[in-house]
mmCIF file of C-alpha atoms in Angstrom:
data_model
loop_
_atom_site.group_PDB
_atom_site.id
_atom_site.type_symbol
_atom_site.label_atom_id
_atom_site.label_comp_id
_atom_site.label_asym_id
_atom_site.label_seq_id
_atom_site.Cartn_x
_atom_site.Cartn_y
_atom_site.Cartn_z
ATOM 1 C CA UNK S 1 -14.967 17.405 27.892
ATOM 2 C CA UNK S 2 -14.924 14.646 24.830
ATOM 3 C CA UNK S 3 -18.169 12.919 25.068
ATOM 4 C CA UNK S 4 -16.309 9.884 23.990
ATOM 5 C CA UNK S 5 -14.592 8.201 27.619
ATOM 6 C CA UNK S 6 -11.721 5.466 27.507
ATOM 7 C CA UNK S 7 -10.695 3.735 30.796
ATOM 8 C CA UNK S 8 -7.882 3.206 31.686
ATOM 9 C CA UNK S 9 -6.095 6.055 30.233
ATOM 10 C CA UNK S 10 -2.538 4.226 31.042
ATOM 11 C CA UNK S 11 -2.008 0.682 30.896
ATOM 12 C CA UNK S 12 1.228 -1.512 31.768
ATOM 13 C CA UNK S 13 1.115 -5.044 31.137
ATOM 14 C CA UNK S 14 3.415 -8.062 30.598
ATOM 15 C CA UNK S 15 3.166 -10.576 27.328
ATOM 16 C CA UNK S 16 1.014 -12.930 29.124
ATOM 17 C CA UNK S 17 -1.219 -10.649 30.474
ATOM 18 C CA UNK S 18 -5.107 -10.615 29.816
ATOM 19 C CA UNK S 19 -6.522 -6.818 30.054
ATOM 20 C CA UNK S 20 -9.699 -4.692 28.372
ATOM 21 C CA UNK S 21 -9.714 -1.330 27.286
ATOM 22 C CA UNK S 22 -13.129 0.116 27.660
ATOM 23 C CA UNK S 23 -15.205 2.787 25.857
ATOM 24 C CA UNK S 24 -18.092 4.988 26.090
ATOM 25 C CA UNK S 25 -19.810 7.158 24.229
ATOM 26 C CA UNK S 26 -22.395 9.425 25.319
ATOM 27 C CA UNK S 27 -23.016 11.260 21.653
ATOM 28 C CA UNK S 28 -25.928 8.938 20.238
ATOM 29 C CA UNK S 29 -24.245 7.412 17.535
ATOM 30 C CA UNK S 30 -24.178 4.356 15.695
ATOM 31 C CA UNK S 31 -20.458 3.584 14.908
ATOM 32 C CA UNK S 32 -17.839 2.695 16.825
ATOM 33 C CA UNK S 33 -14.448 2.544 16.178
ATOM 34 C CA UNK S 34 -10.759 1.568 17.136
ATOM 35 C CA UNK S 35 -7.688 2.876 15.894
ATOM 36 C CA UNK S 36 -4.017 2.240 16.831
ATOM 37 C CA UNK S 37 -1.797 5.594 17.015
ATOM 38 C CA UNK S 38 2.093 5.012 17.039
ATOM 39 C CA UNK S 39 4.608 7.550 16.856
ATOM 40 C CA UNK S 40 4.912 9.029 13.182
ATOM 41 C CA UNK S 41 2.631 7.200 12.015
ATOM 42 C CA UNK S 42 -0.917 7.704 10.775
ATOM 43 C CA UNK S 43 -3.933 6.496 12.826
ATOM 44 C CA UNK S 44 -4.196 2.860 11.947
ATOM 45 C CA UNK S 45 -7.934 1.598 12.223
ATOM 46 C CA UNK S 46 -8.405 -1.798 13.694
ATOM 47 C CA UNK S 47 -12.317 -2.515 13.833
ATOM 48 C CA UNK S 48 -15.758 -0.707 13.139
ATOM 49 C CA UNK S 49 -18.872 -1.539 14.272
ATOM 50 C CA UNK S 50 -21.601 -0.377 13.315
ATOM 51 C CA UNK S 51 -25.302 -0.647 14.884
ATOM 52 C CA UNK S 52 -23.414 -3.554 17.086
ATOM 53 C CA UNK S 53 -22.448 -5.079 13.842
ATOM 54 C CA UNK S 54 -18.355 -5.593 12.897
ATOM 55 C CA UNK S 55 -17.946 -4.220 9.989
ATOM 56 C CA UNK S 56 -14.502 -3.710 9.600
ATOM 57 C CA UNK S 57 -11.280 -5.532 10.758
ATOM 58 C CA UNK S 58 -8.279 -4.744 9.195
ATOM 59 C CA UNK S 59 -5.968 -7.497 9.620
ATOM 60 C CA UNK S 60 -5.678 -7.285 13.033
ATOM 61 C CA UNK S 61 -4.211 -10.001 14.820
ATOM 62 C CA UNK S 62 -5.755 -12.474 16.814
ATOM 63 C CA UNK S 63 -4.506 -10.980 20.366
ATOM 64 C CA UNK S 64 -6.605 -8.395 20.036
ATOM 65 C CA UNK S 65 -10.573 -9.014 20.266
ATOM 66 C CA UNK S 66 -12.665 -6.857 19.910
ATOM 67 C CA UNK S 67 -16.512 -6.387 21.588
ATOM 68 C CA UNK S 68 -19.580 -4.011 21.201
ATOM 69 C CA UNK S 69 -22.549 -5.191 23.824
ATOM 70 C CA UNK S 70 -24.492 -2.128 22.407
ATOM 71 C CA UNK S 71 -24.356 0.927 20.542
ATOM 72 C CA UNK S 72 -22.446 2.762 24.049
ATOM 73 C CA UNK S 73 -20.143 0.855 24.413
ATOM 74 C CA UNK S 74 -17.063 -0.498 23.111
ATOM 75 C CA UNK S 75 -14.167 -3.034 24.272
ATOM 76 C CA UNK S 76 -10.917 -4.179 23.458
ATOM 77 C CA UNK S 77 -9.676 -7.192 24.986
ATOM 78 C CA UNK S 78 -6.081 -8.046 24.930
ATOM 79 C CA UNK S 79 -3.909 -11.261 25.108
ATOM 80 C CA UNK S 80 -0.587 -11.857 24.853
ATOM 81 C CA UNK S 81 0.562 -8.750 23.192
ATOM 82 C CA UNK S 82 4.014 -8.232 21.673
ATOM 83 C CA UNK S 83 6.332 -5.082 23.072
ATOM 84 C CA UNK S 84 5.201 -3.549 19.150
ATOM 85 C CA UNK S 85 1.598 -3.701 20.389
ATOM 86 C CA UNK S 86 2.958 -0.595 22.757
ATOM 87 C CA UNK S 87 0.637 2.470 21.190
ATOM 88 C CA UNK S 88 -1.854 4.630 21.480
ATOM 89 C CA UNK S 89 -5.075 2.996 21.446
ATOM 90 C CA UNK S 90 -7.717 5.649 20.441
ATOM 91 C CA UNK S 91 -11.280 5.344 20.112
ATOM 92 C CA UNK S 92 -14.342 7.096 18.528
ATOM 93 C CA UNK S 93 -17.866 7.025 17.625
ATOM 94 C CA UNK S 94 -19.745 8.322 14.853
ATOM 95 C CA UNK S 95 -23.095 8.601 12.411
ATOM 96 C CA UNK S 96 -23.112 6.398 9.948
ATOM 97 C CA UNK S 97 -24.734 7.073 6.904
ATOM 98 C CA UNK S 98 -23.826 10.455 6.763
ATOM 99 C CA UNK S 99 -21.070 12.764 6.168
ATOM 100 C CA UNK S 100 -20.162 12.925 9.854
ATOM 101 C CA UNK S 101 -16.839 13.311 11.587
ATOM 102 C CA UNK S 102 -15.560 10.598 13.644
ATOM 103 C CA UNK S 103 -15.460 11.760 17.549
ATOM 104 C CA UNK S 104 -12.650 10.988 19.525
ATOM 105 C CA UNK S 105 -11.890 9.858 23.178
ATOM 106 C CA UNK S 106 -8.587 10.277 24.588
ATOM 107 C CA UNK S 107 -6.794 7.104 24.300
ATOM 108 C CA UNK S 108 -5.456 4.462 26.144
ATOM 109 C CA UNK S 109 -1.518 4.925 26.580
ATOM 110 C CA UNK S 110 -0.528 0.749 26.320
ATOM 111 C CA UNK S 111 3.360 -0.262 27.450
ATOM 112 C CA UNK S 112 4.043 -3.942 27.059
ATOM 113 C CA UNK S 113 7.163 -5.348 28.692
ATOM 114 C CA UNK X 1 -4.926 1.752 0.708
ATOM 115 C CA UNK X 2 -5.295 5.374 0.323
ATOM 116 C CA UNK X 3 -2.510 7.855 1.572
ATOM 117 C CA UNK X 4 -3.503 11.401 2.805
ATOM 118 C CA UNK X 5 0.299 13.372 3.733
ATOM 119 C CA UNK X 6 0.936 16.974 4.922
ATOM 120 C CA UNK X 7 4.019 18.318 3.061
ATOM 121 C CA UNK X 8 6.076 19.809 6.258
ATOM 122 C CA UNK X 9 6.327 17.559 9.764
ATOM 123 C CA UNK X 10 6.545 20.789 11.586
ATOM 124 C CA UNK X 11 5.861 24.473 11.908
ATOM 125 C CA UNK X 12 6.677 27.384 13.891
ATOM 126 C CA UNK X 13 4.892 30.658 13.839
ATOM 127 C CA UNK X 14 4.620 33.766 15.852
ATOM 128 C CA UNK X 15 2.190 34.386 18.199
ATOM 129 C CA UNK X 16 -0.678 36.891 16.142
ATOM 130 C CA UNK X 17 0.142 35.571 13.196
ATOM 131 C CA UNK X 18 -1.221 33.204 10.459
ATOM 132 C CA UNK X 19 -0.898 29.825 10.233
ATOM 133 C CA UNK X 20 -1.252 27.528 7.197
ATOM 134 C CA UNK X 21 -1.032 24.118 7.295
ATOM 135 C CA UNK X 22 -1.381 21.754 3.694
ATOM 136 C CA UNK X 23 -2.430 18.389 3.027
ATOM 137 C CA UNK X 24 -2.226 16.167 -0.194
ATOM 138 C CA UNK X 25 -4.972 13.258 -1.190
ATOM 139 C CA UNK X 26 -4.324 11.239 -3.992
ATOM 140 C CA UNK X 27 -8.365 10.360 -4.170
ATOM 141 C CA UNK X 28 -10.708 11.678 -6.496
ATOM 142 C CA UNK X 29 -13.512 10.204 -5.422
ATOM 143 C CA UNK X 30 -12.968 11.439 -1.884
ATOM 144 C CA UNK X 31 -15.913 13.581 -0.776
ATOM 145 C CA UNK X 32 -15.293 14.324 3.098
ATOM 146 C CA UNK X 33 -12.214 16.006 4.431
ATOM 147 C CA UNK X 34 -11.640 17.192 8.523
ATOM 148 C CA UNK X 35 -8.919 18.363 10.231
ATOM 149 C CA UNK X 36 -8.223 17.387 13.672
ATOM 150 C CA UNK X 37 -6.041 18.802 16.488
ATOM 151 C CA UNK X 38 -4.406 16.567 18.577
ATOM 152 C CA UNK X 39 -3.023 18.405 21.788
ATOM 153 C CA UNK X 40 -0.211 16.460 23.887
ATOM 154 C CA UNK X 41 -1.887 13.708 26.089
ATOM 155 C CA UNK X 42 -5.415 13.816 23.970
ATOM 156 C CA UNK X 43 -7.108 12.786 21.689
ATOM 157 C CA UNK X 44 -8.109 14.357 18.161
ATOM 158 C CA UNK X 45 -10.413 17.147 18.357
ATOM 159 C CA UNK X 46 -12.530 17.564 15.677
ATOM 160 C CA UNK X 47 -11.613 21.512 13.779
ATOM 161 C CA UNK X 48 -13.611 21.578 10.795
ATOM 162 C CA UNK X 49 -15.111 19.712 7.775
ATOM 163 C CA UNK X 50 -15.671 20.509 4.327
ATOM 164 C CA UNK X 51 -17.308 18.735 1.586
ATOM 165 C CA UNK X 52 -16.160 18.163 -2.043
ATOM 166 C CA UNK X 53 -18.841 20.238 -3.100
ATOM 167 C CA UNK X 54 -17.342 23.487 -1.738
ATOM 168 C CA UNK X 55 -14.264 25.269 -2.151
ATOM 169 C CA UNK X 56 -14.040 26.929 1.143
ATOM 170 C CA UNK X 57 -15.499 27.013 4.543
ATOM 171 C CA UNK X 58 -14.970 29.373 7.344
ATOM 172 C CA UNK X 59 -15.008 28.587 11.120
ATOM 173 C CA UNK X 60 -14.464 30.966 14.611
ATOM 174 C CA UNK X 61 -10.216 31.456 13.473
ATOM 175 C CA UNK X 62 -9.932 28.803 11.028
ATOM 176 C CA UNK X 63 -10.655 28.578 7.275
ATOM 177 C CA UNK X 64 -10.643 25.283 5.337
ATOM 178 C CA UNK X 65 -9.757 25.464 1.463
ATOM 179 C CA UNK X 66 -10.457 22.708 -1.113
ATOM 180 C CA UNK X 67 -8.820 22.247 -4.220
ATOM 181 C CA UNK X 68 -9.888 19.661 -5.888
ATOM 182 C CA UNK X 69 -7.978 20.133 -9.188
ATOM 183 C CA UNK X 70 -4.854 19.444 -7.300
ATOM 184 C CA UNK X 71 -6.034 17.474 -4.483
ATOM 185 C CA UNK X 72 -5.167 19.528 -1.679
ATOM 186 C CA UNK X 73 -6.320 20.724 1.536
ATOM 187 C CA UNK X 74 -5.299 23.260 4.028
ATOM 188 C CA UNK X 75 -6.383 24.816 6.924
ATOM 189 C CA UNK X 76 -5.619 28.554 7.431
ATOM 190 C CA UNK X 77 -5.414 29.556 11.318
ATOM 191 C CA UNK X 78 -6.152 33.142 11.817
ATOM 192 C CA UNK X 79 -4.053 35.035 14.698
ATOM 193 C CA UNK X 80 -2.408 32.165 16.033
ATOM 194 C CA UNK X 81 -2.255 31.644 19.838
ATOM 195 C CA UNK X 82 -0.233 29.527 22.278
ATOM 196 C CA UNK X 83 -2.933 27.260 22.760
ATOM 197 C CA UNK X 84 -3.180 26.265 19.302
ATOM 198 C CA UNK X 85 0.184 24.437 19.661
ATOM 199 C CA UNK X 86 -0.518 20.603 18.879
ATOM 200 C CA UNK X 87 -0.246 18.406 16.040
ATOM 201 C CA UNK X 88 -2.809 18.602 13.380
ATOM 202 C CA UNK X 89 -4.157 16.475 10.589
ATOM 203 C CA UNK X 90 -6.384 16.210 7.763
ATOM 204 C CA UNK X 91 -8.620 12.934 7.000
ATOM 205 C CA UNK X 92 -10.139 11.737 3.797
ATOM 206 C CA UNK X 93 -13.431 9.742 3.467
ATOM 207 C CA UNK X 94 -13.902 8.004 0.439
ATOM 208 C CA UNK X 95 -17.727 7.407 -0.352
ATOM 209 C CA UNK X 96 -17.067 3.774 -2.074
ATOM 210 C CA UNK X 97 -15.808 2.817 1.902
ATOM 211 C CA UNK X 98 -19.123 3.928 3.821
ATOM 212 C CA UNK X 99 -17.300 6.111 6.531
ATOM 213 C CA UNK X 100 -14.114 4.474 6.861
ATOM 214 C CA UNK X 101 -11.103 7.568 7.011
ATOM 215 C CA UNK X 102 -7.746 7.441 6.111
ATOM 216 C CA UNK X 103 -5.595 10.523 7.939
ATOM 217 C CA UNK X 104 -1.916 11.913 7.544
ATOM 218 C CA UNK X 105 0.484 11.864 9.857
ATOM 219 C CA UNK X 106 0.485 15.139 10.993
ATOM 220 C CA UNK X 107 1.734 18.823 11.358
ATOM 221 C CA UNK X 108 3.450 19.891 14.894
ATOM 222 C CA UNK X 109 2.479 23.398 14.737
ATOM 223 C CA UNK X 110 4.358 25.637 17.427
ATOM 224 C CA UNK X 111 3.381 29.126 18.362
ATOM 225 C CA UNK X 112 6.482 31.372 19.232
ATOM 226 C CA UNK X 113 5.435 33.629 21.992
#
């Protein structure tokens, strides 16, 4: 069982929707991430934070804001999304300031009609 | 950006035997590598890492090899099994980007029963 947790796992929502994703990790670390997957494509990242810092945001637009209350937790709040927003929404959790591989949860699978 | 690629989309072995899977950087200065295994529904699971300071590291089945002369990775699957069918990929850290990783797309590996 990953000990990083993303609710919901499937998510259906309309272009004017408002919805989160949420995260959890139960590892210890000190880095979060999010990354977008979409078919045949390599993992995209979208936003690190580290030690409730964001560090990282990789052009991401607007409609998607990000949040990190503490070093467990990790949201992604979304807002009028586009049908290309549809993905796999994965994130993970790490230590940063070592050589230390990112850990994975299993995703949120997002449809936008 | 960086690109990491694997040089075949997709594999099919034989149950029992070996499995090799490459991947090209085009980073010198990377000094982290992993490969993940991303099973239908999930998300990546972490395989194996391997510093730039070795050649070669060994886990339960699975060997990582590191040449960094021609910039390539592969991981070596030892008596492949059914439930080592999933997609895998290899990730790059460069040092100069703290521990932001830049992955492939991926190899669907397929074990023939």
């Amino acid at each position: 069982e990953t000990g990083v947790t993303q609710t919901p796992r499937h998510l259906v929502m309309g272009m004017t929707n408002k919805k989160s994703l949420k995260c959890e990790q139960h590892l210890g670390h000190n880095a979060m991430y999010w990354y977008k997957q979409s078919a045949k494509k390599p993992l995209e990242l979208m936003f690190v934070y580290s030690l409730e810092e964001r560090v990282e945001n990789n052009s991401v637009p607007s409609r998607f804001s990000p949040e990190c209350p503490n070093s467990s937790h990790l949201f992604l709040h979304l807002h009028t999304l586009q049908p290309e927003d549809s993905a796999l929404y994965l994130c993970a959790s790490s230590r940063q300031g070592v050589d230390s591989p990112l850990h994975f949860g299993n995703g949120t699978r997002l449809t936008v009609t | 950006g960086e690109s990491v690629g694997l040089h075949l989309p997709t594999l099919s072995v034989q149950e029992g035997d070996n499995s090799i899977i490459n991947c090209a950087y085009s980073n010198s200065a990377s000094d982290y590598f992993i490969w993940y295994k991303q099973e239908s529904g999930k998300g990546p699971q972490f395989i194996i890492d391997i510093r730039s300071n070795m050649d070669k590291r060994q886990g339960q089945r699975v060997t990582v090899l590191l040449n960094k002369t021609v910039k390539h990775l592969s991981l070596q699957i030892a008596a492949t099994q059914p439930g080592d069918s999933a997609v895998y990929f290899c990730a790059e850290m460069l040092s100069n980007t703290g521990n932001q990783f830049y992955f492939g797309t991926g190899t669907s590996l397929t074990v023939i029963p």
